[in-house]
mmCIF file of C-alpha atoms and ligand atoms in Angstrom:
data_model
loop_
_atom_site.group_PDB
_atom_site.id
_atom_site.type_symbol
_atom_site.label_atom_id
_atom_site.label_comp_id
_atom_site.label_asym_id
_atom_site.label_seq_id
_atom_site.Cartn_x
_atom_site.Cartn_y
_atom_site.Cartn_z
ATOM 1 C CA UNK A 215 0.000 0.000 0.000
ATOM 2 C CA UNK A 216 1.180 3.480 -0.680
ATOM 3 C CA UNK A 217 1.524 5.995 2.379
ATOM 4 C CA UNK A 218 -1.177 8.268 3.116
ATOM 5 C CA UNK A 219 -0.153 11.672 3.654
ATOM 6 C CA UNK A 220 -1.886 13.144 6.511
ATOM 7 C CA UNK A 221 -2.885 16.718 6.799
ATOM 8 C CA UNK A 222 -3.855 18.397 9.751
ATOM 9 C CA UNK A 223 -7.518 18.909 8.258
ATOM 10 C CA UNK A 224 -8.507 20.994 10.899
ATOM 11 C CA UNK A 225 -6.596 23.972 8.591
ATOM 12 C CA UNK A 226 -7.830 22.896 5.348
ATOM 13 C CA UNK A 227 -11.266 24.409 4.428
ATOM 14 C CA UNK A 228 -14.126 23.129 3.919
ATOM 15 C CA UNK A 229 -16.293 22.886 0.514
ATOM 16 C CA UNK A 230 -20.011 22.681 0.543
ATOM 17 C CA UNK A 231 -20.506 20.963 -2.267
ATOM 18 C CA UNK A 232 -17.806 18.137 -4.334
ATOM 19 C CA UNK A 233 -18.047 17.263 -8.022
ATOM 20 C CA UNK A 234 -15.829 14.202 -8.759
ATOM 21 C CA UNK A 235 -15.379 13.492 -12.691
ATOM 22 C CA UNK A 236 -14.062 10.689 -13.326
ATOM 23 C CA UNK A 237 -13.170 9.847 -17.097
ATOM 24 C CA UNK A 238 -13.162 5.781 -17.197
ATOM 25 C CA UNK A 239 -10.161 4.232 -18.527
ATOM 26 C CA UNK A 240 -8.103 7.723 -18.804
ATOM 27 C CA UNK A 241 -4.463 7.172 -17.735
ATOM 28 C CA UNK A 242 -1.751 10.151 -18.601
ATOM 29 C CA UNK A 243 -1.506 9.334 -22.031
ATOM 30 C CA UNK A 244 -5.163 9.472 -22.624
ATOM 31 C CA UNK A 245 -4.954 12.863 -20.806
ATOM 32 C CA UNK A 246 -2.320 14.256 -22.412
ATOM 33 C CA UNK A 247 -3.997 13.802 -25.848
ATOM 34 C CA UNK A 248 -6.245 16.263 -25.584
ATOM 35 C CA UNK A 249 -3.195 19.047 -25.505
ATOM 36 C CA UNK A 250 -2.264 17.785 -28.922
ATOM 37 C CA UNK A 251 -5.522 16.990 -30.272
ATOM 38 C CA UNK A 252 -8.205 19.574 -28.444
ATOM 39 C CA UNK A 253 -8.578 23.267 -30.764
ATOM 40 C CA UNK A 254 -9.611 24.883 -27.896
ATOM 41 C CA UNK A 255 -7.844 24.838 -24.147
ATOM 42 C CA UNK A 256 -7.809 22.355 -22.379
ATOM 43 C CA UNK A 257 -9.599 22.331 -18.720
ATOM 44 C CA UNK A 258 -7.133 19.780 -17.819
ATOM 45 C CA UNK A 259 -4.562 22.732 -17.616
ATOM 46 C CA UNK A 260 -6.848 24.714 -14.840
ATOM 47 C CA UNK A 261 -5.862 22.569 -12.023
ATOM 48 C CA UNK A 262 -2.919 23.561 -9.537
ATOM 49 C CA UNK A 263 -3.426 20.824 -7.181
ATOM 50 C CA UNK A 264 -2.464 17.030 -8.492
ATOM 51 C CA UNK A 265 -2.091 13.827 -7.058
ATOM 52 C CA UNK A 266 -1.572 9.838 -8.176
ATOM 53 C CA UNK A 267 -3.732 6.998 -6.821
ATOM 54 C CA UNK A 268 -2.973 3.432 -7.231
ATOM 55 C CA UNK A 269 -5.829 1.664 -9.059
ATOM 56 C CA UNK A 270 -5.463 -1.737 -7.592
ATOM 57 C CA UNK A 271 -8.394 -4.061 -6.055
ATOM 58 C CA UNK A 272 -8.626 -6.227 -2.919
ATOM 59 C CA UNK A 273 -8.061 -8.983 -4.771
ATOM 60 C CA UNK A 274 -6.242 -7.907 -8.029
ATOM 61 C CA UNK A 275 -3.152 -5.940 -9.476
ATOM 62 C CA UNK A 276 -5.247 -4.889 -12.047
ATOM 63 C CA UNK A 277 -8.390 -3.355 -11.209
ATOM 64 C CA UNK A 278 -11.941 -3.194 -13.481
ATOM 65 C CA UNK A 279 -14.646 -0.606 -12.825
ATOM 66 C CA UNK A 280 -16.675 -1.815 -10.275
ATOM 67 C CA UNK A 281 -13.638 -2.602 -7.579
ATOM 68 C CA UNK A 282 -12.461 0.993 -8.771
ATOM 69 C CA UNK A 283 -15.627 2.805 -8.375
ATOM 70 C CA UNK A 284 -16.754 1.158 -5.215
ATOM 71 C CA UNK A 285 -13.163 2.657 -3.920
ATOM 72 C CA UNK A 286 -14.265 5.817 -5.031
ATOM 73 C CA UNK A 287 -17.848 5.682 -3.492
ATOM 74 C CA UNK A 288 -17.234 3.916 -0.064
ATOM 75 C CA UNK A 289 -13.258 3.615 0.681
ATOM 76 C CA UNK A 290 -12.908 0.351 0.514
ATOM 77 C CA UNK A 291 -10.735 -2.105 -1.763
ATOM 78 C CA UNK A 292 -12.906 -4.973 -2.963
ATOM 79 C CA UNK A 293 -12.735 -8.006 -5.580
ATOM 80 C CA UNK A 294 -12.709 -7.242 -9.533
ATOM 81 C CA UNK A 295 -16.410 -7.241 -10.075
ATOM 82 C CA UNK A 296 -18.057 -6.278 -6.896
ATOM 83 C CA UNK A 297 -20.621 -2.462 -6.727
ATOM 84 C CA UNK A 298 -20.671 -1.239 -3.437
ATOM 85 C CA UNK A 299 -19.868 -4.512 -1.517
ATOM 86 C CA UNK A 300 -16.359 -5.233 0.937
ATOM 87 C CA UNK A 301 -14.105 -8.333 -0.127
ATOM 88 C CA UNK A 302 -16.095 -10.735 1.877
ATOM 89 C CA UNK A 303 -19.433 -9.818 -0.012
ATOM 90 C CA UNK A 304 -21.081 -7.577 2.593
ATOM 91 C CA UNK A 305 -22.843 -4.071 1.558
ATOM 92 C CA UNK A 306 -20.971 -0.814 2.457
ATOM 93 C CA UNK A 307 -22.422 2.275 2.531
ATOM 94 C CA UNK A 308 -21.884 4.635 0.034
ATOM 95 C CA UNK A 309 -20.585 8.965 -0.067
ATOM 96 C CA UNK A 310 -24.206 9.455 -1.672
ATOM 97 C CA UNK A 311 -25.910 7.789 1.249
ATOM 98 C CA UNK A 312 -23.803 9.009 3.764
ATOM 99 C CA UNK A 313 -24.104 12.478 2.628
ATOM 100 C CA UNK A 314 -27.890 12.144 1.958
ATOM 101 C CA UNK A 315 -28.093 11.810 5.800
ATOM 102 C CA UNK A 316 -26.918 15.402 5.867
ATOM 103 C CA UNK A 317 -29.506 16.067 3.624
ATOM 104 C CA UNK A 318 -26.536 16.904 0.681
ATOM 105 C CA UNK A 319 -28.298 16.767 -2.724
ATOM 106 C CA UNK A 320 -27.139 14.145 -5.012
ATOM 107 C CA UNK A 321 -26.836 13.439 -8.161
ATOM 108 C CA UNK A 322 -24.961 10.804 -10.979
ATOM 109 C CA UNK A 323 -24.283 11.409 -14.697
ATOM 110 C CA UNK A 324 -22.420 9.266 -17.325
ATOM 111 C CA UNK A 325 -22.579 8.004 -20.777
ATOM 112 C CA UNK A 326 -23.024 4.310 -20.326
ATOM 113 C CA UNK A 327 -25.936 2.961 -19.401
ATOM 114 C CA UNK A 328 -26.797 4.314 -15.326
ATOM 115 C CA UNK A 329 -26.898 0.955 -14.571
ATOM 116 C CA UNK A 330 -23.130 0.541 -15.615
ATOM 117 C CA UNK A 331 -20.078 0.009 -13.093
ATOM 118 C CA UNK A 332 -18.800 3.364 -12.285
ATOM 119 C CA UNK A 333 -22.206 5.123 -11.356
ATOM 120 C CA UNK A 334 -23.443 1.993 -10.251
ATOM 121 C CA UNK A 335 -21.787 1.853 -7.175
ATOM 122 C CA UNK A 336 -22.795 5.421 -6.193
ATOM 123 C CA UNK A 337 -26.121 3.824 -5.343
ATOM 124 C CA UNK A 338 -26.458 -0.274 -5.628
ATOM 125 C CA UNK A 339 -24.564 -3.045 -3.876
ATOM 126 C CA UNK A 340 -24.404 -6.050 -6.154
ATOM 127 C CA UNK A 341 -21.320 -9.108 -5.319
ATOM 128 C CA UNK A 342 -22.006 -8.796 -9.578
ATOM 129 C CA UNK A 343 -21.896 -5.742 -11.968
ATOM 130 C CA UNK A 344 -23.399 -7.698 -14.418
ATOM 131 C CA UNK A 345 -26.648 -8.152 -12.527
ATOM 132 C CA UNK A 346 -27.896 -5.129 -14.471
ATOM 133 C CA UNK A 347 -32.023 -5.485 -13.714
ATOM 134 C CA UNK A 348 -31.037 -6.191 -10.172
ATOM 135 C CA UNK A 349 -28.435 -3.116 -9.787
ATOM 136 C CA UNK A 350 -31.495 -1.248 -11.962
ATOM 137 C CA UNK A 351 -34.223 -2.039 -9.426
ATOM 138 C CA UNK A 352 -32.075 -0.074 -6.311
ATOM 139 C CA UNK A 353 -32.140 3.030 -8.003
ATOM 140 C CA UNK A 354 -35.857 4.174 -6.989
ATOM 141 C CA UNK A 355 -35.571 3.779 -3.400
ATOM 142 C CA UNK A 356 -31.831 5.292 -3.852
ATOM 143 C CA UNK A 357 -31.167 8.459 -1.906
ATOM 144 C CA UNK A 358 -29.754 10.000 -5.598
ATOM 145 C CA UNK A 359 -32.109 13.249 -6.790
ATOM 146 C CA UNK A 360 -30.636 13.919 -9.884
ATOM 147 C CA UNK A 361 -29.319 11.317 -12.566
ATOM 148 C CA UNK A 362 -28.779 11.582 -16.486
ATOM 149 C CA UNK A 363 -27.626 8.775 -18.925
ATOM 150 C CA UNK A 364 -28.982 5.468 -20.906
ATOM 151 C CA UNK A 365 -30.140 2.158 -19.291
ATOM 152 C CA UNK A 366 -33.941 2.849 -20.222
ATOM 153 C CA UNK A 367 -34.517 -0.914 -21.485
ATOM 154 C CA UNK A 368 -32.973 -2.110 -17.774
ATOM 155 C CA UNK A 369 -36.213 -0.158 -16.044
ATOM 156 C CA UNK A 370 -39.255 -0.729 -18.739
ATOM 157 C CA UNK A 371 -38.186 -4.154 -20.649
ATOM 158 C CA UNK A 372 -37.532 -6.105 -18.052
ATOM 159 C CA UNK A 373 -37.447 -10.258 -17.508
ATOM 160 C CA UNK A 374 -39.555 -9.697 -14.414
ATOM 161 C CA UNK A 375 -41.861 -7.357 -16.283
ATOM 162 C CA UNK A 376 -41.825 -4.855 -13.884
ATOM 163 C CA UNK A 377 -41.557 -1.520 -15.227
ATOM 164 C CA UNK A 378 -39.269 0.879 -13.013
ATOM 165 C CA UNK A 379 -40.393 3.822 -14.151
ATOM 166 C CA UNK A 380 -43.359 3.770 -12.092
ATOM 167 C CA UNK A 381 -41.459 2.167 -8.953
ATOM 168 C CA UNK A 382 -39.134 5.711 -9.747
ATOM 169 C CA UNK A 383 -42.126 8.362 -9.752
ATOM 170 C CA UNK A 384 -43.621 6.769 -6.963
ATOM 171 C CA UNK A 385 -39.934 7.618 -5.294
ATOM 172 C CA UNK A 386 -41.361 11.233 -6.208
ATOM 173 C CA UNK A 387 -38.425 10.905 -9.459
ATOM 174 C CA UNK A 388 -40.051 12.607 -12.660
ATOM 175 C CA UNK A 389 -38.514 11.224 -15.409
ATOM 176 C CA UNK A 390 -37.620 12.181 -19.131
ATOM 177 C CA UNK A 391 -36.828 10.091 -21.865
ATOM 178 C CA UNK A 392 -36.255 12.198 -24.503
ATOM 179 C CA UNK A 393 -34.012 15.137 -23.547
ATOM 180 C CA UNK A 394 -31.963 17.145 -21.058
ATOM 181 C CA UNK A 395 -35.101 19.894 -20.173
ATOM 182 C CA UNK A 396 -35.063 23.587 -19.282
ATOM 183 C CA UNK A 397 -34.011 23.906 -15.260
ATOM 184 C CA UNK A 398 -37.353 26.256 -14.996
ATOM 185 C CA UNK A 399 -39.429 23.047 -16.318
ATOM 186 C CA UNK A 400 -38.172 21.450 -13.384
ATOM 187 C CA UNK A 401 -40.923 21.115 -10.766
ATOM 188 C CA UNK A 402 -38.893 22.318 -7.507
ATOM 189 C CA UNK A 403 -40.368 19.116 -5.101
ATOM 190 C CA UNK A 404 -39.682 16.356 -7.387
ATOM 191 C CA UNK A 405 -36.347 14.262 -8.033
ATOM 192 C CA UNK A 406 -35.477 14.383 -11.648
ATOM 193 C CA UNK A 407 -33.908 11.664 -13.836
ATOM 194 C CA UNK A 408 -33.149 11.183 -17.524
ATOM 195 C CA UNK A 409 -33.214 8.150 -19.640
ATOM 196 C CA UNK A 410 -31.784 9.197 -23.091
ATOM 197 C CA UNK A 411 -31.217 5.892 -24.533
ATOM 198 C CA UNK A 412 -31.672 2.543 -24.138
ATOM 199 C CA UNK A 413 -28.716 1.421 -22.997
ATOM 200 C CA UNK A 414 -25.593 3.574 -23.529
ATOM 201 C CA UNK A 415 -25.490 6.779 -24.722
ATOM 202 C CA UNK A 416 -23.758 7.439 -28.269
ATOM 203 C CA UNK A 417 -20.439 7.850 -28.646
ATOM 204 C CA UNK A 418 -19.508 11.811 -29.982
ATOM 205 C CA UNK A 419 -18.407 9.776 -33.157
ATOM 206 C CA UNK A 420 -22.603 9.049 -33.448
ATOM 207 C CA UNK A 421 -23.712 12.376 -32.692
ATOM 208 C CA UNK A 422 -23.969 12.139 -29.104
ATOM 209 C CA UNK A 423 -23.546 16.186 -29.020
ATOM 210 C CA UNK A 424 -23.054 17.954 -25.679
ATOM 211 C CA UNK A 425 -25.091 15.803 -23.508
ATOM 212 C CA UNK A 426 -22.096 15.210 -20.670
ATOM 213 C CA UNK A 427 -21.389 19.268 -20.862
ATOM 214 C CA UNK A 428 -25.234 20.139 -20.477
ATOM 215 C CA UNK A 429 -26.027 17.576 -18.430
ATOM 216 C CA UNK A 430 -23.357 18.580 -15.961
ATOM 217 C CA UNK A 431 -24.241 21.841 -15.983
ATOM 218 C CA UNK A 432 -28.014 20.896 -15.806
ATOM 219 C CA UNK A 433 -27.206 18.958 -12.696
ATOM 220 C CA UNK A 434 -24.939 21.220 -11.076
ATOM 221 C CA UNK A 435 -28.246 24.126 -11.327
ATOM 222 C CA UNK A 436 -30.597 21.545 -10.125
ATOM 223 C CA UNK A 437 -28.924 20.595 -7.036
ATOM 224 C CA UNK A 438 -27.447 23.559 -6.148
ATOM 225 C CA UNK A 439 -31.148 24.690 -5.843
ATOM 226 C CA UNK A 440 -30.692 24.030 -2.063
ATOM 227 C CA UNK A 441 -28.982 25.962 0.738
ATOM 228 C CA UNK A 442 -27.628 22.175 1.855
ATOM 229 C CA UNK A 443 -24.710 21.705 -0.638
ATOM 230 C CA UNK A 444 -24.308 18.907 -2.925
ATOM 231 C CA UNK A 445 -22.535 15.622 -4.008
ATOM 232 C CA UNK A 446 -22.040 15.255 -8.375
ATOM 233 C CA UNK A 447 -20.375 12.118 -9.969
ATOM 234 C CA UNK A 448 -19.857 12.596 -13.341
ATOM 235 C CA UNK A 449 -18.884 10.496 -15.845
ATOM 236 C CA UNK A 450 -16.920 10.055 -19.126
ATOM 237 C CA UNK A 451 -17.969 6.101 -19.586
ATOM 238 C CA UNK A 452 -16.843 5.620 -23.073
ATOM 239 C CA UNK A 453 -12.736 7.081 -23.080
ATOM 240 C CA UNK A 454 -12.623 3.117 -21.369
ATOM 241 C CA UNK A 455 -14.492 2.269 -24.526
ATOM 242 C CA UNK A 456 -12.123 3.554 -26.961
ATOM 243 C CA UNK A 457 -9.369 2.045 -25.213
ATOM 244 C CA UNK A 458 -10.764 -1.373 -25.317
ATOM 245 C CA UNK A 459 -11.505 -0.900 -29.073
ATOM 246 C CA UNK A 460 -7.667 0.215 -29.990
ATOM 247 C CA UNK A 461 -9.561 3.079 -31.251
ATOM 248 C CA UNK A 462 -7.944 6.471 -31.529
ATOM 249 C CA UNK A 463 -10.371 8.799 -32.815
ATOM 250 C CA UNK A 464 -13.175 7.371 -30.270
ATOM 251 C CA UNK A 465 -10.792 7.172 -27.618
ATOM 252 C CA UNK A 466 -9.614 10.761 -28.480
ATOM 253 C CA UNK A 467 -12.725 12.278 -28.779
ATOM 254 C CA UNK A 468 -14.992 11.121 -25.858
ATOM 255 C CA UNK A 469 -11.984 12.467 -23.461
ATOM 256 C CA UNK A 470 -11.863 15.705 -25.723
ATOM 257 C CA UNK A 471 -15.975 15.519 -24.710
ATOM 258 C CA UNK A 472 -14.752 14.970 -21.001
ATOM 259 C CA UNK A 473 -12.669 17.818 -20.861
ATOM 260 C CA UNK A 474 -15.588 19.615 -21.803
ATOM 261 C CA UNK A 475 -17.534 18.690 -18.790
ATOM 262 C CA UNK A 476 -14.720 19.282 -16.400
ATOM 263 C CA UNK A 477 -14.508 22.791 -17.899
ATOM 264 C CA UNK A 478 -18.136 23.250 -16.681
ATOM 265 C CA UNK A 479 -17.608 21.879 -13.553
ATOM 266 C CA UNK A 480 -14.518 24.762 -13.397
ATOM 267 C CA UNK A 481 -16.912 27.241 -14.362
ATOM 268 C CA UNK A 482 -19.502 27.256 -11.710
ATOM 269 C CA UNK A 483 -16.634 26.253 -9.426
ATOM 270 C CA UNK A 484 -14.771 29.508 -9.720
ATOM 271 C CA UNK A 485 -17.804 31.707 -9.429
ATOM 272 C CA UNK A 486 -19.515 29.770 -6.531
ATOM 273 C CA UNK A 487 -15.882 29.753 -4.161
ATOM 274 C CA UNK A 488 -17.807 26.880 -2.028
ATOM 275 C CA UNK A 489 -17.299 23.832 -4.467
ATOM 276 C CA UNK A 490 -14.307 21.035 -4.444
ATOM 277 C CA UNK A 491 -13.566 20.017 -7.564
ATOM 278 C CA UNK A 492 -12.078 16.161 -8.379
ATOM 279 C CA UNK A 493 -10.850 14.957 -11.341
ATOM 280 C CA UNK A 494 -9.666 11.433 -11.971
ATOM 281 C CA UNK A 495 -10.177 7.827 -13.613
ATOM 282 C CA UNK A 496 -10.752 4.791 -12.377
ATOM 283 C CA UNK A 497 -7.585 2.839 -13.843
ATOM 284 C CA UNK A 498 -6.114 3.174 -17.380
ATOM 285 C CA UNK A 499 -7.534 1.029 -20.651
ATOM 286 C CA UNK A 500 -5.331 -0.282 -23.670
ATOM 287 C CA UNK A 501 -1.854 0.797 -22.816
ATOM 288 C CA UNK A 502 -1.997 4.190 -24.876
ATOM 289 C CA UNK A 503 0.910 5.374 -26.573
ATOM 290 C CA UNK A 504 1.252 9.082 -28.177
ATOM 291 C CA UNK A 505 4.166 7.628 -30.314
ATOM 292 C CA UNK A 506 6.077 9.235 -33.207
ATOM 293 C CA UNK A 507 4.961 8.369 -36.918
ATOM 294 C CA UNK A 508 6.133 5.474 -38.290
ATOM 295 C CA UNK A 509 8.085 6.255 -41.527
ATOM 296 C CA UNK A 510 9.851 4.359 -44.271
ATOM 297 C CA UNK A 511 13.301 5.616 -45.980
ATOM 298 C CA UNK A 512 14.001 5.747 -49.462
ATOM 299 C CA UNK A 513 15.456 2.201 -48.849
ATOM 300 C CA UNK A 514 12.426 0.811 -47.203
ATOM 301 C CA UNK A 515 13.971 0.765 -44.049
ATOM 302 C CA UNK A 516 11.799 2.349 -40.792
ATOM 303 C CA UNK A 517 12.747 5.619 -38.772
ATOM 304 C CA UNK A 518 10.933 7.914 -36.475
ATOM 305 C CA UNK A 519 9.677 10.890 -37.093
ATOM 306 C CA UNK A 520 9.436 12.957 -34.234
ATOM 307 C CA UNK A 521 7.339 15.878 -35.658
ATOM 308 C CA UNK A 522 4.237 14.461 -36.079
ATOM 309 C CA UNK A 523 1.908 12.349 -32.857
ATOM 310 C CA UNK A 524 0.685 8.631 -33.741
ATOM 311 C CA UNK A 525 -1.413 6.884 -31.381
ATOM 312 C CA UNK A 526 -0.478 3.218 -30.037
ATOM 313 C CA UNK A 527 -1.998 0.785 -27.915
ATOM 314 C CA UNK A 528 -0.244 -2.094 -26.190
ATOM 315 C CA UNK A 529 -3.623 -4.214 -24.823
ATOM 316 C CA UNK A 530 -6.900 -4.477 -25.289
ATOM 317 C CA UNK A 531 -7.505 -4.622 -21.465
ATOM 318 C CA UNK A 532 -6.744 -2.461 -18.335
ATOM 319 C CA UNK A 533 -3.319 -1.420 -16.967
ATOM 320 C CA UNK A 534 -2.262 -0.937 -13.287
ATOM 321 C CA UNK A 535 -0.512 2.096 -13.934
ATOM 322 C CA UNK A 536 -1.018 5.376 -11.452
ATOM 323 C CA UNK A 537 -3.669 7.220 -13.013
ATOM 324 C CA UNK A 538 -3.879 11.485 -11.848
ATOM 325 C CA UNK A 539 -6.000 13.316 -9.654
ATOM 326 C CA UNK A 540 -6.454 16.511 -10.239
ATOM 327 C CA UNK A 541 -8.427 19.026 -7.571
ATOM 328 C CA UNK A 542 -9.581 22.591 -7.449
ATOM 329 C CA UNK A 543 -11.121 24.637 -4.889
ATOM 330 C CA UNK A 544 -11.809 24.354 -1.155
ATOM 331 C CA UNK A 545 -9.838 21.249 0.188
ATOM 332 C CA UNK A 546 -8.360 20.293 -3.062
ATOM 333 C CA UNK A 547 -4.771 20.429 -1.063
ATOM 334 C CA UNK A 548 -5.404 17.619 -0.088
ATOM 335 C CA UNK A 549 -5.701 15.548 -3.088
ATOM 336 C CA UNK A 550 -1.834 16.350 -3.324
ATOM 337 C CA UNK A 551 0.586 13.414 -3.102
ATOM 338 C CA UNK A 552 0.811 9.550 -4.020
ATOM 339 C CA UNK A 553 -2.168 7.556 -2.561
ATOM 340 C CA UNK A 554 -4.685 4.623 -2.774
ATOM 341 C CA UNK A 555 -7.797 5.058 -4.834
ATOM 342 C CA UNK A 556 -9.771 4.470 -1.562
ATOM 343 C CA UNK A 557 -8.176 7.738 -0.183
ATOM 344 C CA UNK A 558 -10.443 9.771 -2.994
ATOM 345 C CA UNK A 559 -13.323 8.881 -0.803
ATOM 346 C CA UNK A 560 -11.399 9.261 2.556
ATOM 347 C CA UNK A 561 -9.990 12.948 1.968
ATOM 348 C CA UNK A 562 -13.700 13.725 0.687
ATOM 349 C CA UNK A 563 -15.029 12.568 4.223
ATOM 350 C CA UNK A 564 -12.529 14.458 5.235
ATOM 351 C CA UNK A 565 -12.828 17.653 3.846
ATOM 352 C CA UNK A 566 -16.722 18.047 3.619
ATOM 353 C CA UNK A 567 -17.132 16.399 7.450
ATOM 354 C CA UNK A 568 -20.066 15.070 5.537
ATOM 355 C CA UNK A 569 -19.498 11.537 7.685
ATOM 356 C CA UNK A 570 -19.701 13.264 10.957
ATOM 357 C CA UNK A 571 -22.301 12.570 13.453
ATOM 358 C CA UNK A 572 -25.750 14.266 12.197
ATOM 359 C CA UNK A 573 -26.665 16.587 15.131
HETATM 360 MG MG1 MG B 612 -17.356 3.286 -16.222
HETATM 361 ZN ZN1 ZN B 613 -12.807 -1.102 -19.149
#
């Protein structure tokens, strides 16, 4: 295990609300590609405060998304494949219900499916991430108020033929399943969730448009509503995605679409002066290379030509490299130094004292 710096957090301020981002499958490389490939700047470059985690699970060197995420949401390592549960199986309690009992606001967003690994274990406990209707049917009596992605068909086309939707508006959720809506459409009392495909969301390569930006944004508005402060995760599903598919361009452009969202998250951060700011991934996918271009001499023989950027992947899989964290705003000093993944949810404990008795 890698040492955990201490602070003295009694010094170190203390945010009312957190947005983590967390761009699946995004290891330096991937990051670094948008400062060759983005035409505008790159949010990336806003952050003063930066960090390492090591990525690996209970059980494994390297880790997959659920074991990752769960780290995220409840601090502890547990087995490749697990949402929300320890290594021996049992349920642990999650930031979004621990903060709910502070009456935080909270809210998930991400590309995949909602149902999917990383925002899954924000608010279901499943020994199996692929126990999709089952991690599905915890979402209504969840303690989230605000959630935006795909997974429709895991809710209204189901094998038990129960239809989720109306388990969710009896949770007092309204729900939309055809686009991101207006904040003032919002009805003030309700919860609000969107289903905007099926199952994932498209990739930007498919027109997927600014749904992570707006959605972000939309979510930040809506739970910021309150005087009580908020919890956001939000998610960049598919930059795992393009990793797994040895694909560039998709790779290239749903973290250039990331970006974008942490640039919103930025935005609102800097004007509100109350809001902690996380940026990181979960582990990194396919090895990615920004390699020189491959180029044959006059005599057929190879060289390198350093002038121009060629992309390279070693794996299809994950990698148990150190993947960044990168932190702005109230607390984010904290998020400096070499740690475990589990220490993201740890040093946001920490910070917001959102885990301290409730009065
Ligand atoms: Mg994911
Ligand atoms: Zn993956």
């Amino acid at each position: 295990m890698l040492s955990n710096c201490k602070e003295n957090i009694d010094e170190v301020p203390q945010p009312k609300n957190v947005i983590l981002l967390i761009s699946d499958g995004a290891g330096l490389s991937q990051i670094s590609s948008a400062f060759y490939f983005k035409d505008t700047s790159v949010n990336y470059s806003r952050f003063r405060n930066i960090g390492l985690i090591n990525t690996s699970s209970s059980r494994e060197d390297v880790t997959d998304s659920g074991a990752a995420a769960t780290a995220f949401a409840t601090g502890v390592k547990t087995f490749n494949g697990a949402i929300g549960v320890e290594d021996d199986s049992t349920s642990v309690e999650n930031l979004v219900e621990i903060a709910s009992l502070k009456h935080i606001k909270t809210g998930i967003i991400a590309t995949s499916s909602i149902t999917h690994a990383t925002p899954a274990s924000f608010f279901a406990h499943s020994i199996s991430r692929g126990a999709t209707e089952k991690i599905a049917l915890q979402l209504p009596k969840s303690d989230i108020d605000f959630f935006a992605g795909g997974g429709l068909q895991f809710f209204n086309k189901r094998s038990d033929q129960l239809n989720l939707l109306n388990e969710l508006e009896k949770n007092n959720f309204s729900i939309d399943t055809v686009a991101l809506s207006d904040l003032d459409d919002i009805k003030s009392n309700q919860k609000q969730g969107y289903f905007l495909a099926q199952d994932a969301m498209p990739t930007i390569i498919n027109n997927r448009g600014d749904f992570l930006s707006n959605a972000t944004d939309l979510g930040i508005q809506f739970l910021n509503k309150d005087e009580s402060g908020f919890f956001l995760m939000t998610e960049g599903s598919q930059v795992d995605w393009g990793g797994h598919d040895n694909n560039g361009e998709y790779l290239v452009s749903e973290l250039i679409d990331f970006d974008d969202a942490v640039g919103k998250a930025l935005d609102f951060a800097e004007k509100d002066g109350n809001t902690l700011v996380i940026v990181t991934s979960d582990h990194e996918t396919g090895g990615f290379t920004l390699k020189s271009k491959t180029r044959l001499k006059d005599d057929g023989s190879e060289y390198s030509d350093y002038s121009e950027i060629d992309m390279a992947f070693s794996i299809k899989g994950h990698s148990a490299t150190l993947v960044p964290v990168f932190a702005y705003g109230p607390g984010s000093e904290v998020f400096v130094g070499i740690y475990e993944n589990t220490e993201i949810f740890h040093k946001i404990i920490e910070v917001t004292k959102w885990g301290n008795p409730v009065d």
